[in-house]
Amino acid sequence: MSTISAVVLREGRWCRWSADHRHRTIAKAPWLAAIVLTGTSAGACAGGVPSTALPVALERFVSDRAAPSIDSIEVWICDVPDVTADPLYGDLPLRLALDPAVVTGQIADRTSDYFSTISHGLYNPSFSAGATIEMSEGDTAETCLDAALDRSSTTTTVVLAVATAEHVAGTSGGWGRPGSWFDCSTDCAARTTRRAAYVGASDFNPDWGAVPLLDLIEHEIGHTLGLPHSGIDPDDGSYLSGLDLMSNSAAPRHHDQARRDAPDTLAINRLDLGWLPVADIEVISGDTDTDTDFALSPSTGVDGRRLAIIELDAHRVISIEFLAATGFDDHFEHSGVAVHLIDDRPGDRELRLQQPLGAGPPHLDLLQAGDELEVEGWRIRVNDVGATARVAVTAADR
Ligand SMILES: [Zn+2]
């Protein structure tokens, strides 16, 4: 048995958890080894841990790498030839004359502001212009991205590549990956970790006006931080939730065509990224036999109790949070309570599943005062929605 320390960010200072937890390493995904802490959660940081032991699944979240405070994102262009073997572009004729410096100027300030805002200053990406990869007929988006990574600066931590061609219907608009960033120590350059994001040309079509669509780039940057999707359609794998950056990132634009940014993100992702301290979580353990009644502050806010967790088993929890119809979430018709089933067993396509419960897609019909939801043997009742939300949780068989 060796020792490991997990750290959580608590109000701007780093709290180090007790270093004598037993732990084991599992492969959450091929590129990620997660440290699983077991045993008690009594921490060494006064005020930095909740009074109730964290469910094992949550300990796993807080023990892997938090988002960095800064990121250096280098913007490259993949110039797709008129004839290309990559089926992603098919025989679509449009080619945009994209310049790395111009694209960087179009996205830098606003995308940086988006992340600084949703993280309350904890994550601040900056952007710089790379160059253009002139693709040959046999090149693909992947080979272009690889070439950009190889040529990126040693101080660059993420490469973002934008293609000059659109993608054929039915294909993904882009992708993002953390590469080996979770395991890097001294050398976290993108050229080493292969941490990268890629998008097609659609969001830069001049028809959108001076400001391109930014929600997909924001979504892919979320993947470079290790975030999984939420709100997946079990039938076709599409992303249907309008509640989360990591689902249908275009949801705000369905409400208002002028919108360019993605929604904010879920409390469980904020916990994963180190943007929400464990001390601000209400934990309801699986063997609780009394009613639990608590107030939740908006999960996208800066402080207060912002997440409630019901422990189901070693891998599954139910998350309860109060989402306010403000800021990047002002496309919601009203504020209310969102409930998700979180399952961190790695699947074929996802690091963990995060499925909204209750209302159907796009899941914007949040629970209101008087609403009740019975899931996984638990009854969740919303008693009040105002500046905070008052929620009661009871085992459903009582
Ligand atoms: Zn995605």
XYZ file of C-alpha atoms and ligand atoms in Angstrom:
399
model
C 0.000 0.000 0.000
C 1.367 3.367 -0.894
C -0.024 6.754 -0.085
C -1.661 9.374 -2.201
C -3.068 12.781 -1.544
C -6.081 14.268 -3.226
C -6.484 18.001 -3.270
C -9.622 20.037 -3.537
C -9.910 23.735 -4.072
C -11.663 25.443 -1.241
C -12.354 29.154 -1.586
C -9.151 29.857 -3.419
C -6.822 27.782 -1.257
C -5.717 24.229 -1.753
C -6.721 21.755 0.923
C -4.818 18.518 1.064
C -6.770 15.443 2.035
C -5.440 12.861 4.447
C -2.606 10.977 2.783
C -3.199 7.603 4.384
C -6.263 6.486 2.470
C -6.024 3.070 0.962
C -6.281 3.388 -2.773
C -6.263 1.413 -5.924
C -5.861 2.370 -9.537
C -8.371 1.537 -12.220
C -8.462 2.316 -15.898
C -11.357 4.748 -16.308
C -10.435 4.959 -19.952
C -7.339 4.046 -21.961
C -5.866 7.487 -21.481
C -6.763 7.910 -17.859
C -5.830 6.101 -14.682
C -7.998 7.215 -11.779
C -7.076 6.956 -8.161
C -9.911 5.455 -6.170
C -9.826 6.405 -2.533
C -11.425 4.064 -0.077
C -11.864 4.123 3.660
C -12.988 7.147 5.621
C -13.163 10.593 4.172
C -12.131 12.399 7.330
C -9.924 15.053 5.819
C -6.976 16.981 7.132
C -8.376 20.324 6.034
C -10.667 21.873 8.624
C -13.867 23.062 7.005
C -12.806 21.651 3.646
C -14.722 18.379 3.733
C -18.347 17.554 4.458
C -19.360 15.993 7.742
C -20.658 12.911 5.934
C -18.241 10.548 4.190
C -18.194 11.077 0.453
C -19.580 8.265 -1.688
C -16.756 6.360 -3.345
C -17.855 7.585 -6.758
C -17.457 11.209 -5.656
C -14.072 10.577 -4.098
C -13.030 9.348 -7.499
C -14.176 12.606 -9.072
C -12.304 14.853 -6.690
C -9.133 12.772 -6.718
C -8.331 13.061 -10.401
C -6.784 16.167 -11.896
C -8.759 19.389 -11.595
C -8.901 21.878 -14.447
C -5.757 24.000 -14.721
C -6.066 27.664 -13.791
C -4.655 28.669 -17.172
C -4.425 27.017 -20.566
C -2.532 28.098 -23.679
C -4.633 27.167 -26.705
C -3.016 27.414 -30.141
C -5.337 27.833 -33.116
C -4.486 26.041 -36.363
C -6.274 25.819 -39.694
C -6.712 22.553 -41.619
C -6.954 23.633 -45.257
C -8.957 20.893 -46.979
C -8.302 20.431 -50.729
C -11.202 20.456 -53.195
C -10.817 16.705 -53.622
C -10.327 14.809 -50.378
C -10.359 11.156 -49.349
C -11.694 11.960 -45.872
C -15.380 10.911 -45.837
C -15.967 13.495 -43.113
C -15.959 16.157 -45.857
C -17.474 13.997 -48.620
C -17.924 16.011 -51.778
C -19.241 19.141 -50.122
C -17.993 22.071 -52.220
C -17.672 24.901 -49.678
C -14.142 25.970 -48.717
C -13.668 28.951 -46.392
C -10.576 31.150 -46.587
C -9.714 30.923 -42.889
C -6.635 32.578 -41.448
C -5.278 31.432 -38.058
C -4.754 34.968 -36.775
C -8.215 36.099 -37.881
C -9.914 33.029 -36.395
C -7.985 33.510 -33.163
C -9.165 37.104 -33.027
C -12.769 36.019 -33.612
C -12.876 33.487 -30.796
C -10.274 34.462 -28.190
C -11.851 37.078 -25.936
C -15.357 35.689 -25.932
C -14.405 32.047 -25.368
C -11.968 33.045 -22.656
C -14.680 35.161 -21.010
C -17.115 32.246 -21.194
C -14.818 29.930 -19.226
C -13.646 32.594 -16.792
C -17.291 33.386 -16.073
C -18.616 29.849 -15.596
C -15.585 28.879 -13.461
C -15.716 32.124 -11.424
C -12.145 32.877 -12.415
C -10.732 29.407 -11.742
C -10.136 28.482 -15.398
C -8.706 31.063 -17.788
C -7.748 29.855 -21.268
C -5.823 32.142 -23.586
C -5.544 31.799 -27.357
C -2.716 32.332 -29.828
C -2.470 31.845 -33.576
C -0.651 28.828 -34.961
C -0.396 28.329 -38.713
C -2.139 26.527 -41.574
C -1.714 22.875 -42.535
C -2.133 22.465 -46.299
C -3.782 19.049 -46.470
C -3.193 16.741 -49.400
C -5.909 14.626 -51.001
C -5.128 11.621 -48.795
C -4.972 13.544 -45.517
C -7.718 13.366 -42.923
C -8.827 15.628 -40.104
C -6.852 13.386 -37.739
C -3.622 13.579 -39.732
C -3.998 17.356 -39.954
C -4.511 17.625 -36.200
C -1.470 15.408 -35.627
C 0.654 17.622 -37.859
C -0.534 20.733 -35.991
C 0.293 19.099 -32.653
C 3.790 18.187 -33.882
C 4.429 21.790 -34.919
C 2.838 23.488 -31.898
C 4.854 25.525 -29.424
C 6.388 23.856 -26.369
C 4.371 26.273 -24.227
C 1.053 25.327 -25.855
C -1.150 23.049 -23.738
C -4.053 22.564 -26.189
C -4.194 22.650 -29.995
C -7.492 23.716 -31.551
C -7.751 22.970 -35.271
C -10.459 24.441 -37.521
C -11.075 22.933 -40.967
C -11.869 25.011 -44.046
C -14.515 22.465 -45.120
C -17.852 21.547 -43.581
C -18.728 18.033 -42.449
C -21.329 15.919 -44.224
C -24.728 15.570 -42.550
C -24.977 13.005 -39.787
C -21.342 13.283 -38.692
C -19.937 14.943 -35.608
C -19.169 18.653 -35.865
C -15.898 18.152 -34.007
C -14.200 16.429 -31.108
C -11.937 17.087 -28.155
C -9.674 14.901 -26.021
C -7.434 15.301 -22.971
C -4.793 12.932 -24.354
C -2.342 11.987 -21.603
C -2.804 15.323 -19.814
C -4.183 13.631 -16.679
C -0.851 11.889 -16.207
C 1.640 14.582 -17.239
C 3.837 16.245 -14.623
C 6.739 18.301 -15.904
C 5.942 18.259 -19.629
C 2.273 19.041 -20.268
C 2.788 20.536 -23.712
C 0.099 19.554 -26.228
C 2.771 18.175 -28.567
C 3.542 15.617 -25.821
C 0.101 14.919 -24.306
C -1.750 15.187 -27.685
C -4.439 17.211 -25.892
C -6.483 18.738 -28.685
C -9.808 19.842 -30.134
C -11.015 19.988 -33.723
C -14.077 21.501 -35.435
C -15.301 21.701 -39.038
C -15.916 24.944 -40.909
C -19.678 25.275 -40.350
C -19.480 27.549 -37.329
C -17.298 30.009 -39.266
C -19.637 30.341 -42.231
C -19.882 34.101 -42.995
C -23.669 33.744 -42.902
C -23.397 33.737 -39.087
C -22.029 37.291 -39.120
C -18.975 38.819 -37.466
C -19.006 36.479 -34.454
C -18.831 32.775 -35.316
C -20.690 30.136 -33.332
C -18.627 29.399 -30.241
C -20.673 26.791 -28.399
C -19.117 23.780 -30.148
C -15.562 25.012 -29.546
C -16.484 25.560 -25.876
C -17.933 22.038 -25.753
C -14.781 20.512 -27.275
C -12.571 22.427 -24.841
C -14.720 20.801 -22.133
C -13.655 17.420 -23.525
C -9.989 18.474 -23.385
C -10.551 18.908 -19.630
C -11.890 15.340 -19.456
C -15.618 16.109 -19.257
C -18.061 13.489 -20.594
C -21.376 14.127 -22.328
C -24.743 14.351 -20.588
C -28.276 13.791 -21.823
C -27.443 11.150 -24.424
C -30.257 9.699 -26.522
C -29.971 5.941 -25.868
C -31.251 5.195 -29.365
C -28.947 7.222 -31.571
C -26.313 8.665 -29.222
C -27.240 12.293 -29.928
C -27.050 14.906 -27.183
C -30.450 16.179 -26.212
C -30.153 18.157 -22.984
C -30.338 21.937 -23.051
C -28.998 22.111 -19.483
C -25.314 21.480 -20.068
C -22.296 22.637 -22.072
C -21.532 18.934 -22.548
C -24.847 18.028 -24.189
C -26.683 20.123 -26.794
C -24.387 23.128 -26.647
C -26.524 24.940 -29.253
C -29.602 24.965 -26.981
C -29.429 28.711 -26.169
C -29.498 29.510 -29.894
C -32.724 27.572 -30.329
C -34.187 30.163 -27.980
C -32.419 33.184 -29.508
C -30.618 33.102 -32.870
C -28.178 35.775 -31.665
C -26.728 33.509 -28.992
C -23.210 32.260 -29.642
C -22.099 30.627 -26.383
C -23.005 27.281 -24.834
C -25.068 26.845 -21.670
C -23.281 26.716 -18.312
C -22.355 23.283 -16.987
C -23.695 20.847 -14.385
C -22.658 20.779 -10.729
C -21.187 17.280 -11.095
C -18.833 18.646 -13.773
C -17.962 21.616 -11.568
C -17.014 19.133 -8.833
C -14.950 17.110 -11.305
C -13.109 20.221 -12.512
C -12.368 21.529 -9.016
C -14.769 24.456 -9.361
C -17.059 23.300 -6.545
C -15.596 22.284 -3.161
C -16.801 19.110 -1.495
C -17.735 21.165 1.554
C -20.580 22.632 -0.526
C -22.211 19.248 -1.185
C -25.123 17.763 0.742
C -24.466 14.019 0.880
C -27.326 11.597 1.516
C -25.882 8.163 2.150
C -27.553 5.027 0.842
C -28.617 3.848 4.292
C -30.279 7.084 5.385
C -33.637 6.295 6.971
C -34.775 9.783 7.903
C -36.110 12.649 5.857
C -33.448 15.036 4.639
C -34.481 18.624 4.025
C -32.059 21.229 2.722
C -31.715 24.463 0.751
C -29.701 24.645 -2.460
C -28.070 27.766 -3.858
C -27.839 28.027 -7.651
C -25.233 25.473 -8.733
C -23.708 27.930 -11.190
C -23.248 30.502 -8.413
C -20.070 31.249 -6.539
C -20.836 29.853 -3.090
C -23.305 28.088 -0.802
C -24.523 24.500 -0.844
C -24.787 23.894 -4.575
C -25.098 20.136 -5.022
C -26.911 17.315 -3.258
C -25.860 13.739 -3.850
C -27.800 10.561 -3.071
C -25.471 7.583 -2.909
C -26.837 4.542 -4.784
C -23.828 2.223 -4.969
C -20.078 2.275 -5.605
C -20.507 3.746 -9.075
C -23.885 5.459 -9.192
C -25.219 8.573 -7.511
C -28.176 10.883 -8.060
C -27.272 14.563 -8.326
C -29.738 17.281 -7.339
C -29.043 20.922 -8.126
C -30.842 24.228 -8.413
C -30.350 25.771 -11.849
C -31.124 29.481 -12.164
C -32.397 30.907 -15.461
C -29.666 33.542 -15.604
C -26.335 34.148 -17.319
C -25.474 31.491 -19.899
C -28.584 29.596 -18.733
C -31.073 32.381 -19.449
C -32.607 30.275 -22.232
C -34.401 28.314 -19.490
C -38.060 29.261 -19.251
C -37.751 29.295 -15.470
C -35.347 28.404 -12.694
C -35.838 25.044 -11.024
C -34.345 21.826 -9.758
C -32.513 19.396 -12.048
C -31.932 15.743 -11.177
C -29.387 13.514 -12.924
C -28.380 9.880 -12.627
C -24.570 9.711 -12.644
C -22.946 6.372 -13.456
C -19.173 6.452 -13.681
C -18.630 2.936 -14.984
C -16.860 3.516 -18.274
C -18.945 2.486 -21.262
C -18.053 1.965 -24.889
C -18.448 5.623 -25.750
C -18.514 7.584 -22.530
C -16.288 8.007 -19.512
C -19.418 8.230 -17.367
C -23.139 8.563 -18.014
C -24.963 11.679 -16.810
C -28.646 11.359 -17.650
C -31.337 13.920 -16.732
C -34.312 12.406 -14.899
C -37.871 13.648 -14.863
C -38.937 15.743 -17.842
C -38.059 14.488 -21.324
C -35.728 16.164 -23.820
C -34.575 18.908 -23.921
C -35.001 18.571 -20.137
C -35.618 22.292 -19.620
C -38.855 21.690 -17.674
C -37.118 21.882 -14.294
C -38.848 20.786 -11.088
C -40.902 23.542 -9.432
C -42.308 24.021 -5.921
C -44.709 21.164 -5.213
C -43.184 18.858 -7.822
C -42.113 15.408 -6.771
C -39.918 12.863 -8.520
C -39.502 9.222 -7.523
C -36.321 7.622 -8.837
C -34.122 4.667 -7.887
C -36.046 4.133 -4.640
C -35.905 7.766 -3.557
C -38.561 10.485 -3.448
C -37.316 13.989 -4.239
C -39.750 16.783 -3.425
C -39.228 20.458 -4.195
C -40.855 22.554 -1.467
C -39.854 26.019 -2.615
C -38.074 27.788 -5.461
C -36.868 31.339 -4.896
C -33.392 32.755 -4.347
C -32.609 29.224 -3.203
C -34.509 25.966 -3.693
C -35.794 23.959 -0.727
C -35.698 20.210 -1.363
C -36.740 17.171 0.719
C -35.408 13.669 0.067
C -36.973 10.493 1.491
C -36.533 6.798 0.847
C -39.551 5.993 -1.353
C -40.620 2.880 0.554
C -41.485 4.841 3.680
Zn -18.844 16.049 -27.395
